[in-house]
């Protein structure tokens, strides 16, 4: 039992799970699940009580039962007690103060990352302001490699997302070359296919690989299909760079995605055996999003943000090259408006980076949410200031296959110019060699005889 008094009224909370949920900032998904605080005053009381909870409590009282959930077992069984030791005496309130202190520099945060559980990260985020989330995330350094180097300080990568509603190879190629000429694609060239047809998925993999190999682009490709399809593609000899999968924070929700930890491990080993990376062996790419566990009724009474943080334990176990939250994609049922989307994006980024993940964000919203592109501009700017690993680049910011609003190639140019952020170094050298950028790294106007444009013309004929 946890309790706190606000004004003249005392509040009691039946357990850690309820306390965490009541302390969460207001969001529509938690109200839908009937776990949210009933008033701002109750929310504040929960935060006051949560601040006094020792970090050790989260190792002793799992929010989702150990016996029922393989994600919980992963979190507890893989916990690094040596990494935890420097912060093991702290409460959640103390932990917040320590994270904001000069003692918690980049080296120290990297040292303790493996000792922090997702629930600890989620708990401390609930008592932090937006500026706190930004400042601490900025101090976290997470670097990954496959064919280039992602996550260096002062750098920002972009996933080039050339989706097409009919999986037209020509349409995808046109969007891909458009993005490259805008300097996008150093995180990954990643297609969300409209079809699960294995022959089509194979053609997409070969097309992406052909472009990358033909122009010696120091990047990686990914067709974002189900992990079982990717395993079959690798068995057929397709040129797979990264294995993609959407993941969630509970075993039941992951089962709804048709996955398990064992299946992800099998796919990782298969991708590693191909040895396609030239600089590193981070071969996995994950996507997450607040609300996935709740929408599947697989949250065990845990609030949506804590469930999201638990998904990062799954990702961390497989050392991904990339992971991003698709923060506003699930819809207003879980994040109602721009204010909730912005807060959730900052929380996700903070928790992921604190746990040692190369977290990016699909800064996005659906057309029936109470949000607009100005809200996305705000979130993009805040995340980039916080050291965002990568964002999404979609032609015109309007994904015509998935039917949602994201960020564009031009948005990437804006944020690079505003904050002086660089491409992955290997990709930056390629852009200069291809005469796409000048000696200062700024975009050049593409001449009509540019090799990429000539290649596109060849595809059309």
XYZ file of C-alpha atoms in Angstrom:
461
model
C 0.000 0.000 0.000
C 1.313 3.440 -0.986
C -0.123 6.732 0.197
C 0.350 10.492 0.020
C -1.513 13.622 1.056
C -2.257 16.577 -1.198
C -3.812 19.545 0.544
C -6.282 18.185 3.077
C -6.940 14.912 1.284
C -5.115 11.620 1.665
C -4.778 9.141 -1.222
C -4.008 5.432 -1.090
C -2.785 3.221 -3.909
C -3.257 -0.522 -3.784
C 0.115 -1.535 -5.201
C 3.050 -0.554 -7.370
C 1.182 -1.248 -10.610
C -1.650 1.099 -9.640
C 0.741 3.717 -8.313
C 2.637 3.779 -11.615
C -0.548 4.093 -13.641
C -1.975 6.875 -11.485
C 1.318 8.811 -11.687
C 1.323 8.836 -15.502
C 0.579 12.062 -17.352
C -2.989 12.070 -18.651
C -3.511 10.154 -21.877
C -6.509 8.671 -23.592
C -5.243 5.076 -23.653
C -4.950 4.854 -19.885
C -8.449 6.293 -19.489
C -9.719 3.723 -21.975
C -8.085 0.984 -19.913
C -9.510 2.498 -16.704
C -6.119 2.729 -14.999
C -5.569 6.512 -15.126
C -5.789 8.958 -12.245
C -9.278 10.379 -11.755
C -8.007 13.914 -11.179
C -4.876 16.048 -11.405
C -4.748 16.008 -7.606
C -4.736 12.208 -7.470
C -2.037 12.187 -10.155
C 0.118 14.497 -8.065
C -0.407 12.360 -4.960
C 0.720 9.304 -6.905
C 3.854 11.100 -8.062
C 4.669 12.178 -4.507
C 4.340 8.581 -3.316
C 6.247 7.208 -6.323
C 9.192 9.513 -5.646
C 9.763 7.712 -2.325
C 9.826 4.197 -3.819
C 13.327 2.623 -3.773
C 14.686 1.485 -7.131
C 15.219 -1.986 -5.631
C 11.461 -2.363 -5.250
C 11.099 -2.834 -9.003
C 13.323 -5.919 -8.825
C 11.315 -7.333 -5.943
C 7.781 -6.585 -7.196
C 7.424 -7.236 -10.958
C 4.437 -5.418 -12.431
C 3.703 -8.384 -14.711
C 4.097 -11.769 -12.939
C 7.432 -13.508 -13.526
C 5.791 -16.910 -13.953
C 3.376 -15.659 -16.613
C 5.526 -13.471 -18.822
C 8.793 -14.087 -20.670
C 9.481 -10.352 -20.966
C 9.434 -10.079 -17.171
C 11.737 -13.089 -16.949
C 14.081 -11.451 -19.456
C 14.137 -8.223 -17.436
C 14.822 -9.941 -14.112
C 17.159 -12.676 -15.315
C 19.341 -10.367 -17.417
C 19.580 -7.604 -14.826
C 23.196 -6.511 -14.338
C 23.702 -6.172 -10.580
C 27.201 -4.723 -10.961
C 25.925 -1.957 -13.245
C 23.058 -1.319 -10.813
C 25.266 -1.033 -7.740
C 26.168 2.712 -8.056
C 22.462 3.663 -8.026
C 21.031 0.783 -5.978
C 20.551 2.917 -2.845
C 18.408 5.549 -4.581
C 14.679 6.154 -4.535
C 12.872 7.253 -7.701
C 13.064 10.865 -6.539
C 16.766 10.538 -5.776
C 17.262 8.871 -9.158
C 15.752 11.885 -10.921
C 18.042 14.257 -9.057
C 21.063 12.054 -9.831
C 20.214 11.860 -13.543
C 20.077 15.654 -13.721
C 23.339 16.084 -11.816
C 26.777 16.616 -13.322
C 27.837 13.274 -11.834
C 25.576 11.497 -14.318
C 27.631 12.306 -17.397
C 27.638 10.283 -20.617
C 30.219 7.781 -19.385
C 28.394 7.153 -16.109
C 25.024 6.777 -17.835
C 26.520 4.191 -20.171
C 28.020 2.380 -17.175
C 24.709 2.018 -15.333
C 22.417 1.423 -18.342
C 22.393 -2.357 -18.016
C 21.401 -2.010 -14.349
C 18.311 0.056 -15.108
C 15.104 -1.865 -15.718
C 12.349 -0.518 -17.980
C 10.077 -0.035 -14.982
C 12.707 2.104 -13.244
C 13.074 4.243 -16.365
C 9.305 4.588 -16.761
C 8.850 5.448 -13.089
C 11.421 8.232 -13.041
C 10.050 9.672 -16.293
C 6.656 10.096 -14.610
C 8.056 12.634 -12.130
C 10.120 14.528 -14.717
C 9.216 17.629 -16.698
C 9.730 17.730 -20.459
C 12.968 19.656 -20.053
C 14.270 16.975 -17.683
C 13.561 14.252 -20.236
C 15.364 16.251 -22.925
C 18.411 17.086 -20.838
C 19.052 13.550 -19.608
C 18.453 11.947 -23.004
C 20.918 14.404 -24.525
C 23.629 13.028 -22.228
C 23.068 9.419 -23.310
C 25.417 8.119 -26.003
C 24.410 5.026 -27.986
C 26.374 4.167 -31.147
C 25.572 1.283 -33.527
C 27.062 0.083 -36.814
C 26.253 -2.008 -39.868
C 27.549 -0.267 -43.019
C 27.859 3.122 -41.358
C 28.036 4.645 -37.892
C 24.790 5.799 -36.290
C 24.265 7.748 -33.069
C 27.430 9.840 -32.795
C 27.059 13.113 -30.851
C 26.069 15.977 -33.115
C 24.701 13.637 -35.770
C 21.170 12.769 -36.888
C 20.278 10.012 -39.327
C 17.170 9.574 -41.462
C 15.263 6.471 -42.455
C 14.291 6.897 -46.096
C 10.744 5.473 -46.300
C 9.744 5.128 -49.995
C 6.439 3.303 -49.489
C 4.008 2.756 -52.359
C 0.335 1.663 -52.132
C 0.763 -1.021 -54.828
C 4.435 -1.854 -54.133
C 5.358 -0.513 -57.568
C 9.092 -1.021 -58.011
C 9.298 2.085 -60.209
C 7.347 4.168 -57.712
C 9.514 2.981 -54.830
C 12.692 3.602 -56.832
C 11.548 7.147 -57.646
C 10.894 7.969 -53.977
C 14.148 6.318 -52.950
C 16.263 8.322 -55.396
C 14.352 11.492 -54.464
C 15.255 10.927 -50.824
C 18.891 10.230 -51.605
C 19.146 13.476 -53.566
C 17.818 15.265 -50.468
C 20.515 13.608 -48.363
C 18.223 11.133 -46.602
C 18.795 7.419 -46.041
C 21.779 7.061 -43.737
C 19.776 5.234 -41.065
C 18.198 2.764 -43.480
C 16.223 2.590 -46.683
C 13.146 0.901 -45.272
C 9.997 -0.116 -47.143
C 6.669 -0.988 -45.530
C 5.293 -3.362 -48.168
C 1.584 -3.366 -48.927
C 1.710 -7.100 -49.672
C 3.012 -10.177 -47.860
C 3.674 -11.976 -51.158
C 7.047 -13.671 -50.761
C 8.049 -13.288 -54.448
C 7.263 -9.559 -54.254
C 9.169 -9.157 -50.985
C 12.101 -10.881 -52.640
C 11.969 -8.452 -55.587
C 11.955 -5.503 -53.187
C 15.031 -6.817 -51.396
C 16.900 -7.321 -54.654
C 15.920 -3.889 -55.958
C 17.115 -2.131 -52.799
C 20.334 -4.112 -52.778
C 20.977 -3.362 -56.450
C 20.744 0.397 -55.902
C 22.933 0.284 -52.789
C 25.576 -1.869 -54.479
C 25.463 -0.042 -57.828
C 26.182 3.323 -56.250
C 28.258 1.975 -53.320
C 25.975 3.684 -50.803
C 27.193 3.195 -47.222
C 23.766 2.380 -45.811
C 21.505 -0.609 -45.233
C 18.132 -1.739 -46.525
C 15.136 -3.304 -44.847
C 11.778 -4.588 -46.023
C 9.562 -4.216 -42.972
C 7.686 -7.485 -43.200
C 6.988 -10.023 -40.475
C 10.069 -11.739 -39.093
C 8.864 -15.148 -40.347
C 8.788 -13.768 -43.901
C 12.312 -12.425 -43.467
C 13.504 -15.835 -42.301
C 12.017 -17.398 -45.414
C 13.651 -14.737 -47.582
C 17.046 -15.489 -46.046
C 16.483 -19.203 -46.669
C 15.854 -18.367 -50.345
C 19.133 -16.447 -50.526
C 17.646 -12.944 -50.718
C 20.039 -10.077 -49.861
C 18.638 -9.211 -46.415
C 20.511 -6.559 -44.441
C 18.312 -5.931 -41.394
C 15.640 -8.051 -39.743
C 12.568 -6.015 -38.831
C 9.829 -6.693 -36.301
C 7.243 -4.747 -34.329
C 7.551 -5.624 -30.647
C 5.612 -4.969 -27.441
C 6.183 -5.071 -23.701
C 4.399 -8.268 -22.683
C 4.538 -11.877 -23.811
C 0.822 -11.869 -24.596
C 1.087 -8.785 -26.824
C 4.104 -10.236 -28.618
C 2.201 -13.456 -29.134
C -0.445 -11.325 -30.827
C 2.291 -10.100 -33.171
C 3.132 -13.740 -33.865
C 6.538 -13.593 -32.206
C 8.513 -14.833 -29.213
C 11.975 -14.160 -27.880
C 13.114 -17.481 -29.315
C 11.888 -16.547 -32.788
C 13.681 -13.198 -32.658
C 16.877 -14.957 -31.566
C 16.585 -17.367 -34.493
C 16.193 -14.481 -36.949
C 19.107 -12.566 -35.446
C 21.411 -15.556 -35.796
C 20.300 -16.093 -39.378
C 21.043 -12.461 -40.262
C 24.415 -12.557 -38.515
C 25.360 -15.639 -40.520
C 25.013 -13.643 -43.758
C 27.835 -11.300 -42.683
C 26.547 -8.422 -44.799
C 27.631 -5.653 -42.442
C 30.957 -4.003 -43.245
C 31.478 -1.975 -40.058
C 29.399 -3.803 -37.446
C 26.951 -6.585 -36.704
C 23.872 -4.752 -35.386
C 21.383 -6.544 -37.639
C 17.991 -5.936 -35.987
C 15.449 -3.152 -36.506
C 12.465 -2.787 -34.152
C 9.428 -0.548 -33.980
C 7.269 0.080 -30.929
C 4.491 2.429 -29.872
C 2.496 3.336 -26.792
C -0.840 1.583 -26.808
C 0.057 -1.712 -28.497
C -0.369 -3.765 -25.308
C -3.580 -1.982 -24.370
C -5.110 -2.373 -27.823
C -4.459 -6.134 -27.600
C -5.857 -6.300 -24.032
C -2.456 -7.644 -23.043
C -1.333 -5.003 -20.543
C -2.042 -6.814 -17.229
C -3.371 -3.568 -15.766
C -0.072 -1.772 -16.448
C -0.206 1.743 -17.932
C 0.676 2.163 -21.591
C 3.913 4.080 -21.118
C 5.355 1.462 -18.763
C 4.328 -1.268 -21.215
C 6.164 0.668 -23.922
C 9.316 0.880 -21.811
C 9.163 -2.888 -21.254
C 9.334 -3.372 -25.029
C 12.755 -1.731 -24.862
C 13.988 -4.639 -22.739
C 13.146 -6.937 -25.645
C 14.978 -4.664 -28.070
C 18.007 -4.231 -25.816
C 18.480 -8.002 -25.633
C 19.058 -8.149 -29.399
C 21.438 -5.163 -29.792
C 19.552 -3.499 -32.660
C 21.022 -1.122 -35.192
C 17.799 0.879 -34.993
C 14.649 1.092 -32.923
C 11.975 3.731 -33.180
C 8.698 4.526 -31.530
C 5.905 5.271 -34.011
C 4.603 7.642 -31.425
C 1.316 8.904 -32.852
C 0.565 6.085 -35.280
C -1.825 3.986 -33.191
C -4.281 6.867 -32.998
C -6.201 9.202 -30.676
C -7.645 6.281 -28.723
C -4.214 6.070 -27.050
C -2.668 9.512 -27.585
C -5.498 11.948 -28.105
C -3.884 15.187 -29.218
C -0.657 16.995 -29.977
C 0.114 17.594 -26.307
C -0.127 13.879 -25.475
C 1.871 12.877 -28.556
C 4.657 15.331 -27.730
C 4.910 14.132 -24.133
C 4.865 10.471 -25.187
C 7.593 11.041 -27.760
C 9.870 12.649 -25.174
C 9.153 9.841 -22.675
C 9.874 7.100 -25.192
C 13.105 8.717 -26.325
C 14.270 9.267 -22.755
C 13.487 5.714 -21.618
C 15.056 4.116 -24.676
C 18.271 6.098 -24.509
C 18.548 5.616 -20.734
C 18.326 1.843 -21.271
C 21.118 1.985 -23.847
C 19.128 1.868 -27.088
C 19.669 3.794 -30.346
C 16.181 5.241 -30.167
C 14.665 7.125 -33.054
C 11.142 8.379 -33.552
C 8.543 8.397 -36.262
C 7.251 11.869 -35.438
C 3.745 11.229 -36.679
C -0.003 11.426 -36.231
C -3.126 10.025 -37.821
C -5.596 12.271 -39.559
C -8.339 11.733 -36.969
C -6.152 12.849 -34.046
C -6.382 16.335 -32.559
C -2.922 17.180 -33.887
C -1.326 18.861 -36.885
C 2.039 19.416 -38.513
C 2.854 22.293 -36.156
C 2.717 19.805 -33.273
C 5.094 17.552 -35.202
C 7.467 20.473 -35.822
C 7.527 21.051 -32.073
C 8.182 17.404 -31.241
C 10.842 17.047 -33.934
C 12.686 20.104 -32.641
C 12.530 18.942 -29.020
C 13.680 15.412 -29.885
C 16.550 16.636 -32.035
C 17.664 18.888 -29.169
C 17.532 15.767 -26.964
C 19.916 13.842 -29.238
C 17.466 11.852 -31.359
C 19.204 9.004 -33.189
C 17.094 9.106 -36.344
C 13.797 10.263 -37.803
C 11.668 9.215 -40.757
C 11.833 10.758 -44.223
C 8.656 10.404 -46.307
C 8.002 12.278 -49.577
C 5.921 15.306 -48.588
C 5.541 13.926 -45.021
C 2.420 12.081 -46.257
C 2.746 8.304 -46.364
C 0.393 7.309 -49.186
C 0.559 3.607 -48.319
C 0.133 3.682 -44.527
C -2.134 6.755 -44.728
C -0.666 8.828 -41.906
C 1.374 11.996 -41.503
C 5.071 11.783 -40.686
C 8.150 13.911 -41.418
C 9.621 14.737 -44.810
C 13.033 15.006 -46.434
C 12.628 18.777 -46.056
C 11.989 18.420 -42.326
C 15.344 16.665 -42.052
C 17.003 19.567 -43.874
C 15.332 22.014 -41.469
C 16.517 20.317 -38.318
C 20.054 19.776 -39.621
C 20.293 23.468 -40.528
C 18.773 24.621 -37.224
C 20.991 22.555 -34.929
C 24.018 21.911 -37.130
C 23.464 18.149 -37.136
C 25.525 15.940 -39.425
C 24.845 12.785 -41.414
C 26.474 9.498 -40.469
C 30.130 10.177 -41.389
C 30.428 7.450 -44.032
C 27.190 8.595 -45.656
C 28.309 12.230 -45.532
C 31.474 11.305 -47.439
C 29.367 9.490 -50.057
C 27.040 12.480 -50.466
C 30.048 14.710 -51.108
C 31.610 12.230 -53.537
C 28.305 12.020 -55.435
C 28.171 15.838 -55.630
C 24.898 15.864 -53.671
C 26.362 18.089 -50.945
C 29.026 20.794 -51.027
C 32.160 21.168 -48.929
C 30.054 22.503 -46.029
C 27.681 19.551 -46.202
C 24.833 21.588 -47.675
C 22.599 20.307 -50.442
C 23.476 21.089 -54.067
C 20.972 21.410 -56.876
C 20.976 18.122 -58.764
C 22.039 18.482 -62.387
C 19.927 16.808 -65.053
C 22.759 14.406 -65.830
C 23.288 13.321 -62.226
C 23.901 9.551 -62.086
C 20.938 8.974 -59.764
C 18.572 10.836 -62.091
C 19.902 8.990 -65.091
C 19.349 5.720 -63.246
C 15.740 6.700 -62.566
C 15.207 7.551 -66.216
C 16.591 4.155 -67.119
C 14.108 2.485 -64.766
C 11.222 4.339 -66.384
C 12.243 3.313 -69.887
